[in-house]
Amino acid sequence: MAEVVHEDLVEQILVRSDVEDLLRFKRVCKSWHSLITSSRFVNRHLKHSYNKDRIDNQIGHRRVTYVDDDRKDQELVGSSNGLVCIASFFGFEFSVVNPLIGEVTRLKRDFMGFSLCWGFGYDESTDDYKVIVKGKHQTCVRVMSLKSNVWRVIEEVKYKFISKTGILSNGALHWIVEDENSKKLISSFDLSKEEFKEIPQPDDVRYGCSYNSHLGIVNKCLCIFRRSNCCFLDDLWMMKSYNVKGSWELLPHNHNMKHDIVHHLKGDVSWFSSTFEHHWGCECSWKNTAAPIFVQSLVPPHVNGRPVSVINIMRNSRGRSIDAPPDHGYRHYNGSSIDVPLDLISPHYNERPSPTR
């Protein structure tokens, strides 16, 4: 007589599985589906994914970029806990997607004007995700949380934003800005308090912040660097203790930076990953350093507690993602074996298409 495996042991095994495997495991039985889709399991798996990447001495960071020559109107806004925010039509529409589970929700703006800068991150105090936008000819900053699904004006700022995309670090988004006296500053936006403050810069004659400076993440710390040429990285300063002026350190050019895993997002949710060398002088290394940190997760991009549009990532027989032709992808409907064409998926959160072959 076969022995029954205890539920706790099953959960300990499943929580260590990759996302693409868990998507298949959900269809094994109802109890596994209920377990894997529970918020408790999603949070446990997220924590395990973070720890797994952190203790892996073979990689520096796992990052995400948006690369699609056919979609010049889309840009990467940011990433947090496996969710990726994409701006479309020059910031008139935003999408939040978990590309590994194929769920996406679209957020439309209720105000006019092109977006000058933006950011995306997780607010631990409210257990919510927020999109921050500043218009090109506006002084006010607006924020939308996925729980509220409403844009709010939160603060007037007099800074001129030099960098466009906010870099997420220590619960805050960071930009390089210029004040009324043309002084270059590092400005942070606390996602919990929803307020801006200045981050101290290096007090060193070798340091200088200019229009050619960029922010990024190195060794899990906020950093600032310059593009010396087309792609190369120069004068990399790392803040070893967050918001501590004396903790800035200039890394030498022979600094041994680990390889990063960079995931590339194309189109809506077509997905593949590659490993890039990440060291001084590496082609496009500055782009990798400025790219958002990514973690593999099951976190869904829910808006206001409502379901979202679900799009399946077409995979080959070995489980690797492949590029699906536009409007010809399929997804499994309600966990069944019935496939639904993408063009039948409703853009409305509370509407579902009818199953079809």
XYZ file of C-alpha atoms in Angstrom:
357
model
C 0.000 0.000 0.000
C 1.436 3.337 -1.084
C 2.197 5.829 1.660
C 0.517 9.248 1.582
C 2.950 12.173 1.411
C 2.236 14.755 4.087
C 0.943 18.113 2.799
C 3.716 20.064 4.546
C 6.361 17.980 2.781
C 4.639 18.523 -0.576
C 4.669 22.281 0.007
C 8.360 22.270 0.968
C 9.158 20.481 -2.281
C 6.951 22.659 -4.483
C 8.149 25.959 -3.033
C 11.649 25.139 -4.329
C 10.402 24.579 -7.884
C 10.798 26.985 -10.795
C 7.800 29.009 -11.934
C 7.435 27.193 -15.248
C 7.293 23.868 -13.405
C 4.722 25.170 -10.929
C 2.480 26.244 -13.808
C 2.387 22.607 -14.916
C 2.041 21.278 -11.374
C -1.139 23.346 -10.892
C -2.863 20.977 -13.316
C -1.886 17.813 -11.442
C -4.833 17.949 -9.042
C -7.200 20.374 -7.349
C -5.307 20.358 -4.054
C -2.032 21.309 -5.774
C -3.798 24.035 -7.745
C -5.302 25.434 -4.540
C -1.933 25.328 -2.777
C 0.145 26.910 -5.546
C -2.342 29.736 -6.145
C -2.704 30.591 -2.443
C -1.229 33.909 -1.293
C 0.750 32.167 1.451
C 2.474 29.888 -1.063
C 3.107 32.770 -3.499
C 4.825 34.730 -0.714
C 6.883 31.728 0.417
C 7.995 31.042 -3.153
C 8.913 34.721 -3.650
C 11.079 34.695 -0.518
C 12.756 31.457 -1.633
C 13.495 32.928 -5.085
C 15.144 35.989 -3.533
C 17.248 33.850 -1.196
C 18.227 31.477 -3.997
C 19.583 34.330 -6.130
C 21.264 36.018 -3.164
C 23.297 32.980 -2.115
C 24.237 32.056 -5.680
C 27.901 33.041 -5.918
C 27.912 32.501 -9.688
C 25.777 35.555 -10.494
C 25.707 39.198 -9.470
C 22.087 40.121 -10.098
C 19.099 38.905 -12.066
C 17.834 41.785 -14.185
C 15.132 42.530 -16.753
C 15.228 44.649 -19.904
C 12.705 45.437 -22.604
C 14.074 44.839 -26.095
C 11.751 45.020 -29.096
C 12.749 46.767 -32.307
C 9.146 46.525 -33.549
C 7.715 48.422 -30.550
C 9.485 51.775 -30.362
C 6.566 53.217 -28.384
C 7.118 50.981 -25.348
C 9.646 51.448 -22.532
C 10.514 49.695 -19.308
C 9.315 51.558 -16.198
C 10.565 49.205 -13.497
C 10.299 45.826 -11.820
C 9.485 44.604 -8.322
C 8.851 41.109 -6.913
C 8.597 39.611 -10.388
C 6.152 42.207 -11.718
C 7.324 44.346 -14.635
C 5.820 47.728 -15.553
C 5.856 48.826 -19.208
C 4.892 52.268 -20.556
C 3.149 52.432 -23.940
C 2.371 55.319 -26.281
C 4.936 57.610 -24.609
C 3.475 57.024 -21.174
C -0.218 57.425 -21.982
C -0.825 53.819 -20.928
C 0.937 51.532 -18.467
C 0.917 47.744 -18.222
C 1.932 45.644 -15.238
C 2.848 42.079 -16.182
C 4.268 38.975 -14.634
C 5.856 37.543 -17.781
C 6.602 34.152 -16.237
C 2.970 33.366 -15.402
C 1.619 35.338 -18.381
C -0.710 37.682 -16.489
C -0.988 41.341 -17.452
C -3.168 44.267 -16.486
C -3.344 47.618 -18.247
C -3.625 50.972 -16.467
C -4.918 53.977 -18.401
C -4.149 57.543 -17.451
C -6.875 60.064 -16.725
C -4.659 63.119 -17.334
C -3.062 64.636 -20.425
C 0.539 65.226 -21.496
C 3.637 63.196 -22.272
C 5.408 61.467 -19.390
C 8.813 62.931 -18.528
C 9.819 60.433 -15.864
C 8.364 57.424 -14.088
C 8.981 54.605 -11.668
C 7.464 51.418 -10.267
C 7.909 49.693 -6.927
C 6.477 47.850 -3.955
C 5.204 49.618 -0.846
C 5.758 47.276 2.105
C 3.665 49.377 4.485
C 0.480 48.870 2.472
C 1.391 45.616 0.692
C 0.754 47.358 -2.620
C 2.508 48.245 -5.878
C 2.714 51.825 -7.126
C 3.327 53.548 -10.470
C 4.763 57.084 -10.247
C 4.569 59.542 -13.167
C 5.595 63.148 -13.775
C 4.365 64.909 -16.917
C 6.680 66.741 -19.294
C 5.248 70.217 -18.730
C 3.905 69.634 -15.231
C 5.322 70.217 -11.769
C 3.057 67.737 -10.005
C 3.815 64.057 -9.475
C 1.043 61.472 -9.700
C 0.871 57.994 -8.228
C -1.410 55.026 -8.792
C -1.542 51.983 -6.548
C -2.738 48.685 -7.984
C -5.169 48.276 -5.087
C -6.913 51.606 -5.649
C -6.630 51.803 -9.451
C -6.908 55.605 -9.100
C -4.360 58.287 -10.002
C -3.597 60.792 -7.219
C -1.590 64.043 -7.223
C 0.830 63.739 -4.325
C 3.445 66.493 -4.534
C 4.684 69.491 -6.482
C 8.366 69.348 -7.399
C 10.581 72.092 -8.786
C 13.375 69.783 -9.882
C 14.338 69.212 -13.490
C 14.562 65.437 -13.939
C 17.737 64.384 -15.757
C 17.148 60.626 -15.536
C 13.840 59.233 -16.746
C 13.413 55.910 -14.962
C 13.424 55.647 -11.184
C 15.905 53.137 -9.728
C 14.360 51.054 -6.941
C 16.446 50.630 -3.787
C 15.557 50.353 -0.092
C 11.846 51.020 -0.599
C 12.404 54.187 -2.624
C 12.771 55.269 -6.259
C 15.773 57.375 -7.249
C 16.444 59.887 -10.024
C 19.210 62.329 -10.922
C 17.683 65.819 -10.898
C 18.748 69.450 -11.241
C 17.603 72.160 -8.831
C 16.890 75.839 -9.526
C 20.602 76.640 -9.116
C 21.583 74.033 -11.758
C 23.036 71.785 -9.045
C 22.832 68.051 -9.771
C 21.204 66.022 -6.996
C 20.077 62.470 -6.295
C 16.406 62.618 -5.373
C 14.529 59.708 -3.798
C 10.808 59.061 -3.518
C 9.801 57.033 -0.471
C 7.046 54.645 -1.626
C 5.559 54.350 1.874
C 5.641 58.018 2.945
C 5.070 59.250 -0.641
C 7.544 62.094 -0.291
C 10.770 63.212 -1.938
C 14.084 63.740 -0.204
C 17.711 64.311 -1.230
C 20.259 61.494 -1.018
C 23.773 62.611 0.039
C 26.433 62.321 -2.662
C 30.131 61.440 -2.374
C 32.265 64.122 -0.753
C 35.314 63.525 -2.894
C 37.214 65.657 -5.416
C 37.166 62.714 -7.838
C 33.375 62.678 -7.903
C 31.178 64.626 -10.266
C 27.518 64.347 -11.259
C 26.538 65.484 -14.749
C 24.031 64.943 -17.545
C 26.094 61.900 -18.488
C 25.606 60.261 -15.076
C 23.319 57.299 -14.430
C 21.972 55.472 -11.394
C 21.904 51.711 -10.983
C 22.331 48.777 -8.631
C 25.644 47.000 -7.952
C 26.163 44.423 -5.197
C 22.594 45.182 -4.056
C 23.598 48.808 -3.407
C 22.616 52.065 -5.072
C 25.357 53.297 -7.397
C 26.091 56.186 -9.738
C 28.327 56.045 -12.803
C 29.144 57.743 -16.092
C 28.980 56.559 -19.687
C 32.478 57.236 -20.951
C 31.721 56.167 -24.538
C 28.843 54.551 -26.381
C 28.401 51.634 -24.007
C 31.228 51.647 -21.506
C 31.047 52.257 -17.781
C 33.295 54.717 -15.946
C 33.685 56.197 -12.447
C 31.429 53.740 -10.639
C 30.544 54.909 -7.130
C 28.668 52.536 -4.799
C 26.812 53.548 -1.622
C 27.583 50.618 0.711
C 25.219 51.804 3.475
C 22.011 53.377 2.192
C 21.623 57.118 2.754
C 24.977 57.347 4.563
C 27.178 60.018 2.992
C 30.450 58.508 4.157
C 29.682 55.051 2.765
C 30.229 55.980 -0.896
C 33.115 54.034 -2.433
C 34.772 54.457 -5.826
C 35.206 50.999 -7.325
C 38.471 50.417 -9.209
C 38.410 49.682 -12.929
C 39.675 46.183 -12.267
C 36.833 45.517 -9.837
C 35.707 41.914 -10.258
C 31.999 42.226 -11.030
C 30.026 38.986 -11.254
C 28.016 37.931 -14.282
C 24.410 39.071 -14.368
C 21.470 37.058 -15.697
C 19.494 39.420 -17.911
C 15.968 38.489 -18.967
C 14.695 40.185 -22.132
C 11.013 41.035 -22.491
C 9.610 41.396 -25.990
C 6.162 42.405 -27.202
C 3.523 41.638 -24.586
C 4.845 38.553 -22.784
C 7.171 36.731 -25.196
C 10.062 35.777 -22.951
C 13.548 34.354 -23.058
C 16.665 34.721 -20.962
C 20.380 34.960 -21.662
C 23.527 35.445 -19.604
C 25.675 38.506 -20.330
C 29.186 39.142 -19.096
C 29.061 42.089 -16.736
C 32.410 43.674 -16.070
C 34.370 46.780 -16.857
C 34.515 47.380 -20.584
C 31.783 44.870 -21.382
C 29.562 45.844 -24.289
C 26.405 47.602 -23.023
C 27.505 47.029 -19.421
C 26.102 50.408 -18.375
C 22.662 49.339 -19.619
C 22.800 46.201 -17.512
C 23.861 48.138 -14.417
C 20.919 50.526 -14.850
C 18.441 47.701 -15.579
C 15.908 46.844 -12.827
C 16.443 43.870 -10.523
C 14.149 40.943 -11.363
C 13.054 37.919 -9.364
C 11.189 34.855 -10.596
C 7.810 34.782 -8.872
C 4.143 33.797 -8.990
C 2.945 37.252 -7.894
C -0.113 38.241 -9.984
C -0.644 41.862 -11.148
C -4.104 42.229 -9.587
C -5.841 45.579 -9.850
C -8.322 46.494 -7.140
C -8.795 42.832 -6.291
C -10.134 42.049 -9.759
C -8.906 39.336 -12.147
C -6.572 40.281 -14.976
C -6.124 39.367 -18.603
C -4.119 36.168 -18.905
C -1.857 35.430 -21.856
C 0.024 32.171 -22.204
C 3.699 32.141 -23.121
C 4.156 29.613 -25.911
C 6.848 27.091 -24.984
C 8.713 24.449 -26.867
C 8.977 20.793 -25.881
C 11.878 21.490 -23.497
C 9.890 24.076 -21.553
C 11.798 27.099 -22.848
C 9.871 30.158 -23.921
C 9.657 30.874 -27.630
C 8.460 33.970 -29.455
C 4.780 33.775 -30.310
C 3.604 35.528 -33.502
C 1.492 38.618 -32.772
C -2.163 37.764 -32.117
C -1.500 34.033 -32.555
C -0.520 33.042 -29.018
C -2.710 30.803 -26.901
C -3.420 30.348 -23.244
C -5.050 27.585 -21.232
C -8.517 28.642 -20.194
C -9.277 28.188 -16.479
C -6.457 25.674 -16.120
C -7.968 23.295 -18.676
C -6.469 21.966 -21.896
C -8.651 24.274 -24.009
C -6.621 26.923 -25.836
C -7.905 30.456 -26.377
C -6.442 32.758 -29.103
C -5.034 36.009 -27.770
C -7.305 38.127 -29.933
C -10.310 36.707 -28.069
C -9.042 37.831 -24.673
C -11.001 40.803 -23.424
C -9.004 43.867 -22.334
C -11.494 44.384 -19.498
C -10.567 43.002 -16.132
C -13.930 41.482 -15.279
C -14.741 39.927 -18.655
C -13.621 36.496 -19.842
C -13.684 35.069 -23.378
C -15.622 31.971 -24.236
C -13.515 28.816 -24.628
C -12.767 27.982 -28.230
C -10.403 25.915 -30.290
